[in-house]
PDB file of C-alpha atoms in Angstrom:
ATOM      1  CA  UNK A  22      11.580-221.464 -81.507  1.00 51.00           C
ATOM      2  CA  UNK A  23       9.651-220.907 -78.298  1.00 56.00           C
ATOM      3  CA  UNK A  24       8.172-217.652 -77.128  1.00 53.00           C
ATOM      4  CA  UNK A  25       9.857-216.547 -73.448  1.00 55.00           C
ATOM      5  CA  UNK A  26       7.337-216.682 -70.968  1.00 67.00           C
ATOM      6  CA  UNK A  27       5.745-213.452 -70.110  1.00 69.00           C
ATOM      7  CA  UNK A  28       5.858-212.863 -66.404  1.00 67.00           C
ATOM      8  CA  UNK A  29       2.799-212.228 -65.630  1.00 67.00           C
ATOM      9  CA  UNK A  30       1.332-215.402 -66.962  1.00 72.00           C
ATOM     10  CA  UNK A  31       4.038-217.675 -66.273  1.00 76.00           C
ATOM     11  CA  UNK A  32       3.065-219.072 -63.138  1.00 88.00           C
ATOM     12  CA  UNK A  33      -1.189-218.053 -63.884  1.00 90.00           C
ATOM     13  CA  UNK A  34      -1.893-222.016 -63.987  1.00 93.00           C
ATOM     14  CA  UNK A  35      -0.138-222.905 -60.723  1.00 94.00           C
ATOM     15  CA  UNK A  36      -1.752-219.948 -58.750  1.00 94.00           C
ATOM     16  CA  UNK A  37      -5.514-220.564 -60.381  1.00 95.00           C
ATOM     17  CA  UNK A  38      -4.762-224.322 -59.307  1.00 96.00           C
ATOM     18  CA  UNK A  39      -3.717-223.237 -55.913  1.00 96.00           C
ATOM     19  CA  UNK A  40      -7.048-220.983 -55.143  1.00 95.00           C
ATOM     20  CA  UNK A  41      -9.367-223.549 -56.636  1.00 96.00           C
ATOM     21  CA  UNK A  42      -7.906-226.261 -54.316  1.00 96.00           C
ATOM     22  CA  UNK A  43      -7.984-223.018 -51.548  1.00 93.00           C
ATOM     23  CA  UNK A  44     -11.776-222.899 -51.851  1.00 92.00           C
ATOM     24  CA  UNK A  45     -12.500-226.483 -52.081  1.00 94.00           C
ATOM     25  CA  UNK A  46     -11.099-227.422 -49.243  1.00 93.00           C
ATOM     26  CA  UNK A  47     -12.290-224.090 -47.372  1.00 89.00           C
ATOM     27  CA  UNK A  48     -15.929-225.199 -48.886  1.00 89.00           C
ATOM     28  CA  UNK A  49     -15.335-229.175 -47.659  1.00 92.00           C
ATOM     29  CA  UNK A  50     -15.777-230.156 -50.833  1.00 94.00           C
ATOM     30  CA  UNK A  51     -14.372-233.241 -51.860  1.00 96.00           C
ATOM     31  CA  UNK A  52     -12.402-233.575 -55.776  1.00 97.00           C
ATOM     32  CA  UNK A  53     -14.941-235.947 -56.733  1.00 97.00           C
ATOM     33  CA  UNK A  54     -17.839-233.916 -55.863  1.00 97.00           C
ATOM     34  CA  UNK A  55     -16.607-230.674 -57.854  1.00 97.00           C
ATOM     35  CA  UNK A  56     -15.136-232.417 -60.670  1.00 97.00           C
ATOM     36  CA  UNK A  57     -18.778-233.935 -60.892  1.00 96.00           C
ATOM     37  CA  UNK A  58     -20.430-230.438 -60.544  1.00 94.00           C
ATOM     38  CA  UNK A  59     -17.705-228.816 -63.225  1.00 95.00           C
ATOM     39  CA  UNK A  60     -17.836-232.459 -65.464  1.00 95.00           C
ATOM     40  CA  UNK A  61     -14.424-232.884 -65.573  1.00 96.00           C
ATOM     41  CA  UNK A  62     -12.332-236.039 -64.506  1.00 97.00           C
ATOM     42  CA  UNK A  63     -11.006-236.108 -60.752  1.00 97.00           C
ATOM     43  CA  UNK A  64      -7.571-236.272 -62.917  1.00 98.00           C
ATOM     44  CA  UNK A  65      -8.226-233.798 -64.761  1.00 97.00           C
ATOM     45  CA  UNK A  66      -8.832-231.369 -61.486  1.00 97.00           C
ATOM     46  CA  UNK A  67      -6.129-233.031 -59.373  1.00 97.00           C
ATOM     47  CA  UNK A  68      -4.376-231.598 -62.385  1.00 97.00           C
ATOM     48  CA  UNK A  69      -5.560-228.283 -62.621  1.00 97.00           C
ATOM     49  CA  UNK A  70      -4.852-227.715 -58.795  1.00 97.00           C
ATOM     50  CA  UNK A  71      -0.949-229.004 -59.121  1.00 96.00           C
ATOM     51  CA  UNK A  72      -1.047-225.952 -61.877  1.00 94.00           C
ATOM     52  CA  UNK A  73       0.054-228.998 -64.545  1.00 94.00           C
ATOM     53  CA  UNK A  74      -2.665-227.941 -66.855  1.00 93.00           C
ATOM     54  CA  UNK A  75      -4.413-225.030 -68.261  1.00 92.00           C
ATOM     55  CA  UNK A  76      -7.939-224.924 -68.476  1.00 94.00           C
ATOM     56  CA  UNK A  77     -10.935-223.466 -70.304  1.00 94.00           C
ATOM     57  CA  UNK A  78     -12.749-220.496 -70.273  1.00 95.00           C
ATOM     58  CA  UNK A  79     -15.870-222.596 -69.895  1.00 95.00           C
ATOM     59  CA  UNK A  80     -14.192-225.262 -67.223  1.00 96.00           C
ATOM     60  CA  UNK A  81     -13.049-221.848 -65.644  1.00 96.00           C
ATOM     61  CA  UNK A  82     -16.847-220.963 -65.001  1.00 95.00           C
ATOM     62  CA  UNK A  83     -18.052-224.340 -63.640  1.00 95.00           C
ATOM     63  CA  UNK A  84     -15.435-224.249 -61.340  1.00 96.00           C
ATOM     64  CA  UNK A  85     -16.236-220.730 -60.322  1.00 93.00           C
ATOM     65  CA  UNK A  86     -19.889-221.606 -60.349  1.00 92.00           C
ATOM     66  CA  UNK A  87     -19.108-224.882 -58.284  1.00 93.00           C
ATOM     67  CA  UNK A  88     -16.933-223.068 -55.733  1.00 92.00           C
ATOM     68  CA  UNK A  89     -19.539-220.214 -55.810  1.00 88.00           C
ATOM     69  CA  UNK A  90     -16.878-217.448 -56.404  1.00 87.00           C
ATOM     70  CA  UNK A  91     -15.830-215.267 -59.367  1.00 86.00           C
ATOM     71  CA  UNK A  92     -13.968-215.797 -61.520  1.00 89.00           C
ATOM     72  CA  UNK A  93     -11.832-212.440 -61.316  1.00 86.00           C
ATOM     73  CA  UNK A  94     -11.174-214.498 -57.793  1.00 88.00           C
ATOM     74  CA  UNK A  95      -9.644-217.651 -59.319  1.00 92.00           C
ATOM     75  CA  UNK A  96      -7.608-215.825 -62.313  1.00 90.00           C
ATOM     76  CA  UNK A  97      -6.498-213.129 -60.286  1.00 85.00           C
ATOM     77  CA  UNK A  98      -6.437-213.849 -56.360  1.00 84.00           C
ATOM     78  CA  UNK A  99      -9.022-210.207 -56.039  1.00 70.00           C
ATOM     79  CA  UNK A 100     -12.132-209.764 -56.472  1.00 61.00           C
ATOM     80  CA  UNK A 101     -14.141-206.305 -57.072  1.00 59.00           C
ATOM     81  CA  UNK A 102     -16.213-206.660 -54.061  1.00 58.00           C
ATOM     82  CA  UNK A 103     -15.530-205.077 -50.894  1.00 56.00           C
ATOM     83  CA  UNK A 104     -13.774-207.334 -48.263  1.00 67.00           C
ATOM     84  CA  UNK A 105     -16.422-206.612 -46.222  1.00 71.00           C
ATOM     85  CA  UNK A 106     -18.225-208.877 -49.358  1.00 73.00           C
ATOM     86  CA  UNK A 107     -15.328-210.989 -49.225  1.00 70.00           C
ATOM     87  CA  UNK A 108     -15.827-211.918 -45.413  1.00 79.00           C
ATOM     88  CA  UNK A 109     -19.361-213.218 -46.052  1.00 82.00           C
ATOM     89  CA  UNK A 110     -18.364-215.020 -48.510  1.00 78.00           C
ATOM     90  CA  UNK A 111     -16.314-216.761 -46.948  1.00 80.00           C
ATOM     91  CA  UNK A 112     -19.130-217.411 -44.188  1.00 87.00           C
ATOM     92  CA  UNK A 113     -21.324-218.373 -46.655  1.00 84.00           C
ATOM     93  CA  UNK A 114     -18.991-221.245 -48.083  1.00 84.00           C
ATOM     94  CA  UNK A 115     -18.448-222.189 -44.523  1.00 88.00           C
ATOM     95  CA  UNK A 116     -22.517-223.234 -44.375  1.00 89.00           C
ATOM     96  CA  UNK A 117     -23.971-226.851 -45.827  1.00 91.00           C
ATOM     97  CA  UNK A 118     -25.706-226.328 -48.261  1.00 90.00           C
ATOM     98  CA  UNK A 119     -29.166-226.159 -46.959  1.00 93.00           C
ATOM     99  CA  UNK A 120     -27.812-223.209 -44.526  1.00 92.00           C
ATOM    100  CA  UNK A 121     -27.002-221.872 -47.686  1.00 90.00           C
ATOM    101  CA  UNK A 122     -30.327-221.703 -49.212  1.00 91.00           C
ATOM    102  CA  UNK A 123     -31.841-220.541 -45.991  1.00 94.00           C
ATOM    103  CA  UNK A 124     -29.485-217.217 -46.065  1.00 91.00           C
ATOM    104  CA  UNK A 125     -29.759-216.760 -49.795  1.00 90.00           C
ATOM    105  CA  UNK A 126     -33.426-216.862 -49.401  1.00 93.00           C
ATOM    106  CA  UNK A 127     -32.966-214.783 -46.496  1.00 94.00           C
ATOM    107  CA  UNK A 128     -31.273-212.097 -47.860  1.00 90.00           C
ATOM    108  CA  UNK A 129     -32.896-212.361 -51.600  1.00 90.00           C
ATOM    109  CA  UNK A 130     -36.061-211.136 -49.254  1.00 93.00           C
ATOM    110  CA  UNK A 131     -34.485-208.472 -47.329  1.00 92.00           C
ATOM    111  CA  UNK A 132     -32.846-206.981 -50.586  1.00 88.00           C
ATOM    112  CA  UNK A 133     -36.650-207.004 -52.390  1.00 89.00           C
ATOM    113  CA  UNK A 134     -38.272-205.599 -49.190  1.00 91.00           C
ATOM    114  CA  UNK A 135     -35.331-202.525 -49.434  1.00 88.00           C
ATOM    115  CA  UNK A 136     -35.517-201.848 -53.134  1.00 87.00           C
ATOM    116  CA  UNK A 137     -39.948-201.954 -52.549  1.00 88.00           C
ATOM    117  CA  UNK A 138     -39.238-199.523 -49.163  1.00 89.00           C
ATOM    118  CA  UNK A 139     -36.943-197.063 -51.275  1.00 82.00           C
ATOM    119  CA  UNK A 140     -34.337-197.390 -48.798  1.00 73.00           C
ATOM    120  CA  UNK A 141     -31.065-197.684 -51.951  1.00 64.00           C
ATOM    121  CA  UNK A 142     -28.528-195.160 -51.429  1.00 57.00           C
TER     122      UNK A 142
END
């Protein structure tokens, strides 16, 4: 006999599926490029976005890693950042990738020149 569905998880895959496709597209990445990056099939992810599948814990984290978001973000929609940490993310993915490197750089240097002046609250 089958288990009801609990209703919390019931519709989990379809609304992981939905923000991973959210991102990728937000990021102008194409399905072959992160299902290379995460080493899955481009099935397998057009999959995972419809919500027909469940993944892994450890396809979970490449995708997050891929997508560069968390994945508290994917399972649950939130994050535990503040949205002001949510807006630059969302500038960030909006960068190519070398932009990217130049801001992380960027601010990688500006956080190591606070922490050396004392200036942490």
């Amino acid at each position: 006999m089958r288990e009801p569905k609990d209703p919390i998880t019931a519709n989990l895959p379809k609304e992981v599926g939905k923000r991973v496709r959210d991102q990728r597209i937000a990021q102008h990445i194409t399905t072959e490029k992160l299902a290379e990056e995460a080493n899955i099939s481009v099935q397998y992810l057009n999959l995972l976005e419809r919500g027909e599948k469940c993944m892994s814990i450890a396809i979970l984290v490449k995708l997050a890693a891929a997508l560069h978001c968390s994945c508290d973000y994917l399972l649950r929609g939130q994050t535990e950042l503040s949205p002001m940490c949510d807006t630059i993310s969302q500038r960030f993915s909006e960068l190519t990738p070398l932009d990217r490197e130049l801001v992380a750089d960027l601010l990688r240097k500006t956080c190591d020149t606070i922490q050396a002046l004392g200036l942490e609250s």
